[in-house]
Short mmCIF file of C-alpha atoms in Angstrom, two decimals:
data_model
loop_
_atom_site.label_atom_id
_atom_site.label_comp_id
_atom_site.label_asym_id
_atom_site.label_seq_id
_atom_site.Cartn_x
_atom_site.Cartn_y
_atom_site.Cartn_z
CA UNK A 20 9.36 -247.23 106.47
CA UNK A 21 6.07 -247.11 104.47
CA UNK A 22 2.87 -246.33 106.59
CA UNK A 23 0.09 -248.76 105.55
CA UNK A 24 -3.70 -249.67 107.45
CA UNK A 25 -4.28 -253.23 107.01
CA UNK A 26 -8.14 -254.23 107.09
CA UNK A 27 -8.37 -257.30 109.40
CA UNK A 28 -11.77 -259.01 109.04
CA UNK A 29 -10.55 -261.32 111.70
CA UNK A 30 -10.06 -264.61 108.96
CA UNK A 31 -6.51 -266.50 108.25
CA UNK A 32 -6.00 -264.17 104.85
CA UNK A 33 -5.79 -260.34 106.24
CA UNK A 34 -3.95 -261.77 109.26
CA UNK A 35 -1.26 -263.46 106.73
CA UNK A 36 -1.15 -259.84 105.20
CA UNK A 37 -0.77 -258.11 108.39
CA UNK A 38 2.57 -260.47 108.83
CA UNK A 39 3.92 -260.64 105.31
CA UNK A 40 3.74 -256.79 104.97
CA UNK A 41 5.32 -256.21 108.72
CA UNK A 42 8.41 -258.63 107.91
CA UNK A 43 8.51 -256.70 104.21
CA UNK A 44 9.52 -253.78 106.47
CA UNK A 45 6.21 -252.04 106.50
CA UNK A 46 5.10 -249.61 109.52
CA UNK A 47 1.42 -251.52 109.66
CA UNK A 48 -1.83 -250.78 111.66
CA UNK A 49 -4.39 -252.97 111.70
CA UNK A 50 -8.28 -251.61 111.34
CA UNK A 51 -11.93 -253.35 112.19
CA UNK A 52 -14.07 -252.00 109.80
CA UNK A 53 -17.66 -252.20 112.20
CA UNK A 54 -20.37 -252.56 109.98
CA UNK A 55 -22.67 -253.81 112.62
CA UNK A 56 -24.71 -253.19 115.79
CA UNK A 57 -23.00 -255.01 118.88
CA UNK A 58 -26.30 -256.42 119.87
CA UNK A 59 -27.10 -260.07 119.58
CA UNK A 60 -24.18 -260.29 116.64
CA UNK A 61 -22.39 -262.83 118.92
CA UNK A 62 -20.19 -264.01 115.88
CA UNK A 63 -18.92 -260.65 114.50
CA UNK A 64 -18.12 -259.86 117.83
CA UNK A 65 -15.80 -262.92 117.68
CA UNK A 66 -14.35 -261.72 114.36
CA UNK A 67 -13.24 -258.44 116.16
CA UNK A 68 -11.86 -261.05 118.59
CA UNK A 69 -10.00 -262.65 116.95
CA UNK A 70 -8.65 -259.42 114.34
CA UNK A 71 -7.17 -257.51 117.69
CA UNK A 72 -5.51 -260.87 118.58
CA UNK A 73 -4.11 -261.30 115.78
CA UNK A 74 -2.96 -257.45 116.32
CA UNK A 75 -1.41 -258.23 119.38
CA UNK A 76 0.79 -260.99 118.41
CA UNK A 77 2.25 -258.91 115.28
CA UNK A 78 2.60 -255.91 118.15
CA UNK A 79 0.74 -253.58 115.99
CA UNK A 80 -1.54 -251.25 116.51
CA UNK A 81 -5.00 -251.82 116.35
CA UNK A 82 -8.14 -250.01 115.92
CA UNK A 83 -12.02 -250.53 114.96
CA UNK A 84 -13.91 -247.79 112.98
CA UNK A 85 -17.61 -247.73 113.07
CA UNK A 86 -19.19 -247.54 109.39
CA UNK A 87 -22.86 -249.09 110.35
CA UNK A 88 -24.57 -246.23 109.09
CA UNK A 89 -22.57 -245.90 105.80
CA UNK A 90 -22.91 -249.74 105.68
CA UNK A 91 -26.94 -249.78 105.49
CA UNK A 92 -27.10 -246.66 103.40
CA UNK A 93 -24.89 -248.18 101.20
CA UNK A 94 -24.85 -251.56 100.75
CA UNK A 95 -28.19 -252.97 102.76
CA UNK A 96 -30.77 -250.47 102.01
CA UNK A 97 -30.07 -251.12 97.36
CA UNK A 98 -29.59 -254.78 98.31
CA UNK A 99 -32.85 -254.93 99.74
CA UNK A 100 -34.28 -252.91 97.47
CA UNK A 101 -33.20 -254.70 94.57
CA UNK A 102 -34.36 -257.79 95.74
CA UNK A 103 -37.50 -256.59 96.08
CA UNK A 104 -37.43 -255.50 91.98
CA UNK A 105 -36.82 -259.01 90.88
CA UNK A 106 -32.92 -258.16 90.71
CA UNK A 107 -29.94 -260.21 91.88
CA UNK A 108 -27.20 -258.00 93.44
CA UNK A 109 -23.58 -258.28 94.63
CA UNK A 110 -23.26 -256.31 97.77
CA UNK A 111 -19.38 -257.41 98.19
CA UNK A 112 -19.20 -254.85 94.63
CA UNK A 113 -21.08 -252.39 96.16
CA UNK A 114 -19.49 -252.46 99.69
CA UNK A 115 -15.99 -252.53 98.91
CA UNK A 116 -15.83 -249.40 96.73
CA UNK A 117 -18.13 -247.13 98.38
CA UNK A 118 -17.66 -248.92 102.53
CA UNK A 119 -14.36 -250.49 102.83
CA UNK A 120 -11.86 -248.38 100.84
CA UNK A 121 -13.60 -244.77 101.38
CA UNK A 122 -13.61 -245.79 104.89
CA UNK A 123 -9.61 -247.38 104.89
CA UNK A 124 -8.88 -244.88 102.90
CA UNK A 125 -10.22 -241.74 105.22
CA UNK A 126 -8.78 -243.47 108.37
CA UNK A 127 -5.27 -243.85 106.62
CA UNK A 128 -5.27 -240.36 105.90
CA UNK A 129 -6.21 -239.50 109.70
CA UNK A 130 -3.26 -241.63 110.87
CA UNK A 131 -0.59 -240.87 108.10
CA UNK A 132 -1.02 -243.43 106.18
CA UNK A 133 0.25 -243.64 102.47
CA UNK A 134 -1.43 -247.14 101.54
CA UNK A 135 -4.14 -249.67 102.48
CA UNK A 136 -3.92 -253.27 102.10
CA UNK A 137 -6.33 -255.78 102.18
CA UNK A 138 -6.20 -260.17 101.90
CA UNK A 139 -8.00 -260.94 98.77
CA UNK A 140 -6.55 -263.11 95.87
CA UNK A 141 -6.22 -260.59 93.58
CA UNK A 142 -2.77 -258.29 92.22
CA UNK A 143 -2.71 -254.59 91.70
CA UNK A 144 -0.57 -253.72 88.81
CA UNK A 145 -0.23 -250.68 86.71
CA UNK A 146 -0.48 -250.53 82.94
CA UNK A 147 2.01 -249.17 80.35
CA UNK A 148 -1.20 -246.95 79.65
CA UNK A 149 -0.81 -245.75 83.29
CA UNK A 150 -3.93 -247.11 84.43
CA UNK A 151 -4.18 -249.39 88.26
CA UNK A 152 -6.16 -252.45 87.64
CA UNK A 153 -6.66 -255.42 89.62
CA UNK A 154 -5.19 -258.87 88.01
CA UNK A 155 -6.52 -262.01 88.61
CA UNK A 156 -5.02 -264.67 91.24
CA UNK A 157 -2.07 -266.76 90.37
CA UNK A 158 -4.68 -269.50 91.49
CA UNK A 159 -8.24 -269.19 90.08
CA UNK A 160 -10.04 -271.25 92.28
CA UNK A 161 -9.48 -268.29 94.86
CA UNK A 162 -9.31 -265.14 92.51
CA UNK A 163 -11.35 -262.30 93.86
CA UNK A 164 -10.80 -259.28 91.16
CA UNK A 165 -14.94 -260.29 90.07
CA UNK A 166 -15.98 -258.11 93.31
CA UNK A 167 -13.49 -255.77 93.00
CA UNK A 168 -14.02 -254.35 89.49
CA UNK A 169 -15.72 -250.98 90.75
CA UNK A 170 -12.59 -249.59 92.44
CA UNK A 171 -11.75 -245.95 91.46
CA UNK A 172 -8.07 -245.38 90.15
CA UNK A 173 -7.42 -243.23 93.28
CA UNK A 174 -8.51 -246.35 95.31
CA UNK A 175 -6.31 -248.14 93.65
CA UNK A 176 -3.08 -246.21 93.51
CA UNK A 177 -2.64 -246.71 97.49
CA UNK A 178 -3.96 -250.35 97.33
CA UNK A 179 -1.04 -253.28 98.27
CA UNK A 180 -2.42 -256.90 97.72
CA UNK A 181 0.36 -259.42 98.73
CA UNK A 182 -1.50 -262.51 98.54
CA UNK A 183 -2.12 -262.75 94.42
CA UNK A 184 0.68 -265.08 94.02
CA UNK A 185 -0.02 -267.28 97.09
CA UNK A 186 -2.96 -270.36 97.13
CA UNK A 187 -5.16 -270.46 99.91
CA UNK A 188 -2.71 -273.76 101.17
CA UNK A 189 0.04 -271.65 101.26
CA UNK A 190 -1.51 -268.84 103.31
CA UNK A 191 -2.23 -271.41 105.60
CA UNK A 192 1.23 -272.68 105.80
CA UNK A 193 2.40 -268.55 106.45
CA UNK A 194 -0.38 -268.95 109.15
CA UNK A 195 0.64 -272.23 110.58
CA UNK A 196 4.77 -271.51 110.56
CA UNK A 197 4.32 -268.14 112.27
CA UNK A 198 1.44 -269.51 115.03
CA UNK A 199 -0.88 -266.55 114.28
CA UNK A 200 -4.37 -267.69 116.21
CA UNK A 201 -6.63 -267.45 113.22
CA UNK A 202 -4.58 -270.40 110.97
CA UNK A 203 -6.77 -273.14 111.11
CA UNK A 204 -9.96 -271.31 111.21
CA UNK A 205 -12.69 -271.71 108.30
CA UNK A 206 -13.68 -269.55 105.59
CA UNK A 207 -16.51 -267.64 105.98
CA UNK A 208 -19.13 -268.26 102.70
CA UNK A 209 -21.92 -265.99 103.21
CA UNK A 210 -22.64 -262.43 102.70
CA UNK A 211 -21.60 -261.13 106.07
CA UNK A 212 -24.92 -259.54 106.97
CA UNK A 213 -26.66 -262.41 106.29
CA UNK A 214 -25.59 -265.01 109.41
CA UNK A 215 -28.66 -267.00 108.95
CA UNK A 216 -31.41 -268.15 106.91
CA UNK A 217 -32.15 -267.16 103.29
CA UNK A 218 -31.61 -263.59 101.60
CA UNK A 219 -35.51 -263.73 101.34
CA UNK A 220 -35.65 -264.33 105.12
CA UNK A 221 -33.29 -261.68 106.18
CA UNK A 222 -35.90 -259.12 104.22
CA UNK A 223 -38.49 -260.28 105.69
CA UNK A 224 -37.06 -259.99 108.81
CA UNK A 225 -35.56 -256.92 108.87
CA UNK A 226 -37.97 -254.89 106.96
CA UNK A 227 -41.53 -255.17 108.64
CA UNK A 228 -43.38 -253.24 106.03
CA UNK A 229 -42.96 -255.34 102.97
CA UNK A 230 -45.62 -258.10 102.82
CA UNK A 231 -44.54 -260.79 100.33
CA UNK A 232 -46.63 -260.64 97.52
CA UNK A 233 -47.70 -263.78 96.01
CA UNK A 234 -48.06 -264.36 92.10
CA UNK A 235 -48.26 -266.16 89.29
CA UNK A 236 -45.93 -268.48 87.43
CA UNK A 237 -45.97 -269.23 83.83
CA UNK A 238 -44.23 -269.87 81.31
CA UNK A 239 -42.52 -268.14 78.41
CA UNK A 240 -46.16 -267.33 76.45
CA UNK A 241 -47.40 -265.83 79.83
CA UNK A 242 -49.36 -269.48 80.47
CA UNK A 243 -49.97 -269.98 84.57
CA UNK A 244 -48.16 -273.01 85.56
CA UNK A 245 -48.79 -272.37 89.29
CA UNK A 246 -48.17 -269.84 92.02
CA UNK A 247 -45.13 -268.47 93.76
CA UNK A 248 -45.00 -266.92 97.33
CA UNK A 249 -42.78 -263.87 96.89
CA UNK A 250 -40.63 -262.77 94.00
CA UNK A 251 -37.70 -262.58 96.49
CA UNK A 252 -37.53 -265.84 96.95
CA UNK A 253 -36.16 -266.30 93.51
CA UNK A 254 -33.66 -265.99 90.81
CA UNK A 255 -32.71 -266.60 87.22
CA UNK A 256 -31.47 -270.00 86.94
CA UNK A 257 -32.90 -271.49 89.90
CA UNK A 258 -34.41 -274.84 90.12
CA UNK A 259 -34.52 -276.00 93.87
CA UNK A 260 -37.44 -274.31 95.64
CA UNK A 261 -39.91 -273.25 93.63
CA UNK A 262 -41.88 -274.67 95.53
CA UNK A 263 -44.06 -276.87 93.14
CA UNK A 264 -43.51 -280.11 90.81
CA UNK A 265 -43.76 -279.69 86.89
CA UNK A 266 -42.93 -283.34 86.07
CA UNK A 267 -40.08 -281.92 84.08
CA UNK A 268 -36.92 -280.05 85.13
CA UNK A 269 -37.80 -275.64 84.24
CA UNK A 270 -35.70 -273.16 85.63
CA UNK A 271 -36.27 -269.44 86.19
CA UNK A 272 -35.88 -267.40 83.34
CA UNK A 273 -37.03 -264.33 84.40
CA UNK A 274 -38.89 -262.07 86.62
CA UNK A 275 -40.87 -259.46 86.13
CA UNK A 276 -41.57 -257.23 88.74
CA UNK A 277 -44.45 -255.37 87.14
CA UNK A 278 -46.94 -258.15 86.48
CA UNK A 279 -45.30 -259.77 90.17
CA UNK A 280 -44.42 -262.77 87.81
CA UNK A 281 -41.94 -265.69 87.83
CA UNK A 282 -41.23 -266.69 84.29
CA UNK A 283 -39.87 -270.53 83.61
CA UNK A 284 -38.75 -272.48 81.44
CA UNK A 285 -36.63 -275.24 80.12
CA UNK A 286 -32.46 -275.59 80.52
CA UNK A 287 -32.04 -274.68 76.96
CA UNK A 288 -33.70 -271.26 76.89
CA UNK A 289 -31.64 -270.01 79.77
CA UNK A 290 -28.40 -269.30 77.07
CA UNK A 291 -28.14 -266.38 75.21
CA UNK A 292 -25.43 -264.52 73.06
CA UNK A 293 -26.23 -261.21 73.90
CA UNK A 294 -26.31 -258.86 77.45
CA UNK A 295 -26.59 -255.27 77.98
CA UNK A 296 -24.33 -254.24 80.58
CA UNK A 297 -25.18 -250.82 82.80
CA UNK A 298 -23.55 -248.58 85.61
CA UNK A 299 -20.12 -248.98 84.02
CA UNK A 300 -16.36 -248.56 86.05
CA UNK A 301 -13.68 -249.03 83.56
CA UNK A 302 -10.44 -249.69 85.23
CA UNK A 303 -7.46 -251.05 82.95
CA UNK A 304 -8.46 -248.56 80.07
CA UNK A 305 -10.09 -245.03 80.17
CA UNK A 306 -13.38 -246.12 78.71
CA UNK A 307 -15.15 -247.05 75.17
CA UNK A 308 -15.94 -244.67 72.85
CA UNK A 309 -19.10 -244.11 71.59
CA UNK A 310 -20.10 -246.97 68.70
CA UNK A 311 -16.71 -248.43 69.93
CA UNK A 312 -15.77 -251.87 70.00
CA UNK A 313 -13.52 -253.76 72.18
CA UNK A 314 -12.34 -257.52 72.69
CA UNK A 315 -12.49 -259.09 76.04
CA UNK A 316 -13.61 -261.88 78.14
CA UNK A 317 -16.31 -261.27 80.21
CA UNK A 318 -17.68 -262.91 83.61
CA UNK A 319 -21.22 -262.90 84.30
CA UNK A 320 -20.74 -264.46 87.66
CA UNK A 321 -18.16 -264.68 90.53
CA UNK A 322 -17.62 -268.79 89.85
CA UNK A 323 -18.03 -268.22 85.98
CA UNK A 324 -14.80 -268.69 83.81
CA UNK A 325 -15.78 -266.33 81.47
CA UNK A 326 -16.38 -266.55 77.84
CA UNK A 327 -15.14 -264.13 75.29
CA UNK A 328 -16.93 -261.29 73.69
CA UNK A 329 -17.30 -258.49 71.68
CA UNK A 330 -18.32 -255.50 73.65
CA UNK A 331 -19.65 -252.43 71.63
CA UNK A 332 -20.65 -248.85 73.14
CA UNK A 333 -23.95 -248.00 72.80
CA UNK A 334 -25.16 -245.27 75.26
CA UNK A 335 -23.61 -243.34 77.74
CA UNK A 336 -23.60 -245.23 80.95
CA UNK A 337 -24.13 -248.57 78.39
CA UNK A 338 -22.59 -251.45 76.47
CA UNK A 339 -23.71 -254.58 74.63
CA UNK A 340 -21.81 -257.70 75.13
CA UNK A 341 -21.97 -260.47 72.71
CA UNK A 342 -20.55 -263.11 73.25
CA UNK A 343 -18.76 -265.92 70.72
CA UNK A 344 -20.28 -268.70 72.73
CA UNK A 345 -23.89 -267.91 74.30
CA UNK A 346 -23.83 -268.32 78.25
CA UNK A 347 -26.14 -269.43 80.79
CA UNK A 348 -28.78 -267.56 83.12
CA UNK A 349 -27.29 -264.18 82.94
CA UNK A 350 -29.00 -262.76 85.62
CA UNK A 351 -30.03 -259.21 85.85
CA UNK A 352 -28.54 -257.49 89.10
CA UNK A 353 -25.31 -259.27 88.96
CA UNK A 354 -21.84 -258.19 87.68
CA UNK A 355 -20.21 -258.49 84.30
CA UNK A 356 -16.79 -257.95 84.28
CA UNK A 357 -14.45 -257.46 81.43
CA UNK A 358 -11.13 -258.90 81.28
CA UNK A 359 -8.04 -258.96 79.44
CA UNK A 360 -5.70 -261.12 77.61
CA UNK A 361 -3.03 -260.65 80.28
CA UNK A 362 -5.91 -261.62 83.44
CA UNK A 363 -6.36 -257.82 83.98
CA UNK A 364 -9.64 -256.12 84.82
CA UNK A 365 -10.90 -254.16 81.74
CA UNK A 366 -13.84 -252.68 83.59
CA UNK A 367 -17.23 -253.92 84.30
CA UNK A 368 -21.09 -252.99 84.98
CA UNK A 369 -24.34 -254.17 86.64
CA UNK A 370 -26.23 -256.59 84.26
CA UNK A 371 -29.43 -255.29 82.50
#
């Protein structure tokens, strides 16, 4: 039998691949990553819970490894800080690369473990160039491959994903049929961290020397329209909560950290053709080369369908994406991923 550590996040999705892989014939261990104190986190406690029950009915073995410091260093401390530059980051990229599979991956070596598996809607499949990549969900309502686009090929090549064919309904029919505790219970829809309140609260909260610094809106010829309490509080495309009425619908275009400024304007100047794309992880092929040009269709969002694009090499850690069809509020921070025509992850980088 193959060896493989299954992270169990205590949900309906890595308890279905706990089962699946057991009955597939695998020898499986279940794992807690702990990315949190104990302390007044009443409902991660309850996710460890209900992970080691689930554990107990498959008769596996189970086991919880503490990453909290790797955790803050890691994914916390440049969330926080981006924030704080007028950026708008995914820490599920960040975390899952550099927390979850260096950490799966380290405790599967210290048990003898060949592979790792995790639940997300997502495929791992390997190229005829001989490249891992991630492919996207038979169902896209639930595909996950956006926030997993950073994953090294060594990551990858010991990475089992059974539930890419399977919708959500049907995981919760596995669930139901073989009475595992977790099968009715609800997806979780927030960054895990954050348990309540606002991502502007949660910084405030949690870091007692940053004062919110209130500034100036205005509008795209650097015209106050009013004043905002905290660049934090925003981000491009937002609408709700500014805080103050214009008599007219405006939108964040963009913010500018330097002058502490909120820049809005109307729905039709949020589109534009053209991105440039930073911090790059190719995946499905070994890179661009310089001046190079490749075809894809790119994401600027984990909900967005995509739209396809040219992308062209133009620096070393730097591409420029335009696109045949300009999209809306690309928003600096986030992820643009590249995909191809077979639904396979291309590579990706941190909007700039």
């Amino acid at each position: 039998m193959k060896k493989v550590v299954v992270g169990m996040s205590g949900g309906v999705d890595s308890a279905v691949t706990a089962y699946i892989l057991k009955n597939l014939g695998y020898e499986v261990v279940g794992v807690t990553l702990k990315t949190w104190v104990a302390q007044g986190e009443v409902s991660r406690c309850c996710e460890l819970d209900d992970a080691r029950a689930v554990a107990d009915m498959l008769s596996i073995p189970f086991y919880t490894v503490n990453c909290a410091g790797e955790f803050s260093r890691e994914v916390v401390g440049p969330f926080v800080g981006d924030y704080m530059n007028g950026l708008t980051p995914n820490p599920c990229v960040v975390c899952n690369r550099s927390v979850k599979w260096a950490k799966m991956l380290e405790f599967a070596d210290s048990v003898g473990a060949r592979f790792v598996a995790t639940g997300h809607y997502a495929s791992v499949v390997r190229k005829e160039n001989g490249r891992f990549t991630v492919k996207t969900s038979a169902h896209a309502e639930k595909d996950q491959t956006y926030m997993l686009y950073r994953l090294t090929q060594p990551q990858l090549e010991r990475t089992i994903m059974p539930l890419g064919e399977l919708s959500k309904d049907e995981v919760r029919k596995i669930a139901d049929s073989a009475r595992l505790p977790v099968a009715k219970k609800p997806d979780s829809q927030e960054i895990c961290f954050i348990t309540e309140g606002t991502y502007a609260d949660y910084i405030e909260q949690n870091c007692p020397d940053y004062e919110p610094k209130a500034g100036n809106f205005t509008d795209e010829d650097g015209n106050i329209l009013g004043v905002h309490k905290g660049i934090i509080h925003y981000t491009v495309g937002q609408r709700k909560g500014l805080g103050i009425a214009f008599g007219r619908p405006v939108y964040v275009k963009r913010i500018d950290p330097v002058t502490n400024s909120v820049i809005l304007a109307e729905d039709d100047a949020l589109y534009t053709s053209q991105i440039t794309v930073r911090s790059l992880n190719f995946m499905g092929i070994g890179g661009i080369e310089d001046g190079g040009k490749i075809r894809a269709r790119v994401r600027i969002r984990y909900h967005h369908k995509g739209e396809n694009a040219v992308i062209e090499r133009i620096g070393e850690d730097l591409v420029k994406v335009t696109f045949d069809t300009p999209v809306r509020a690309a928003t600096p921070g986030q992820s643009a991923v590249f995909y191809d025509d077979e639904g396979c992850v291309t590579g990706g980088g941190i909007i700039a």
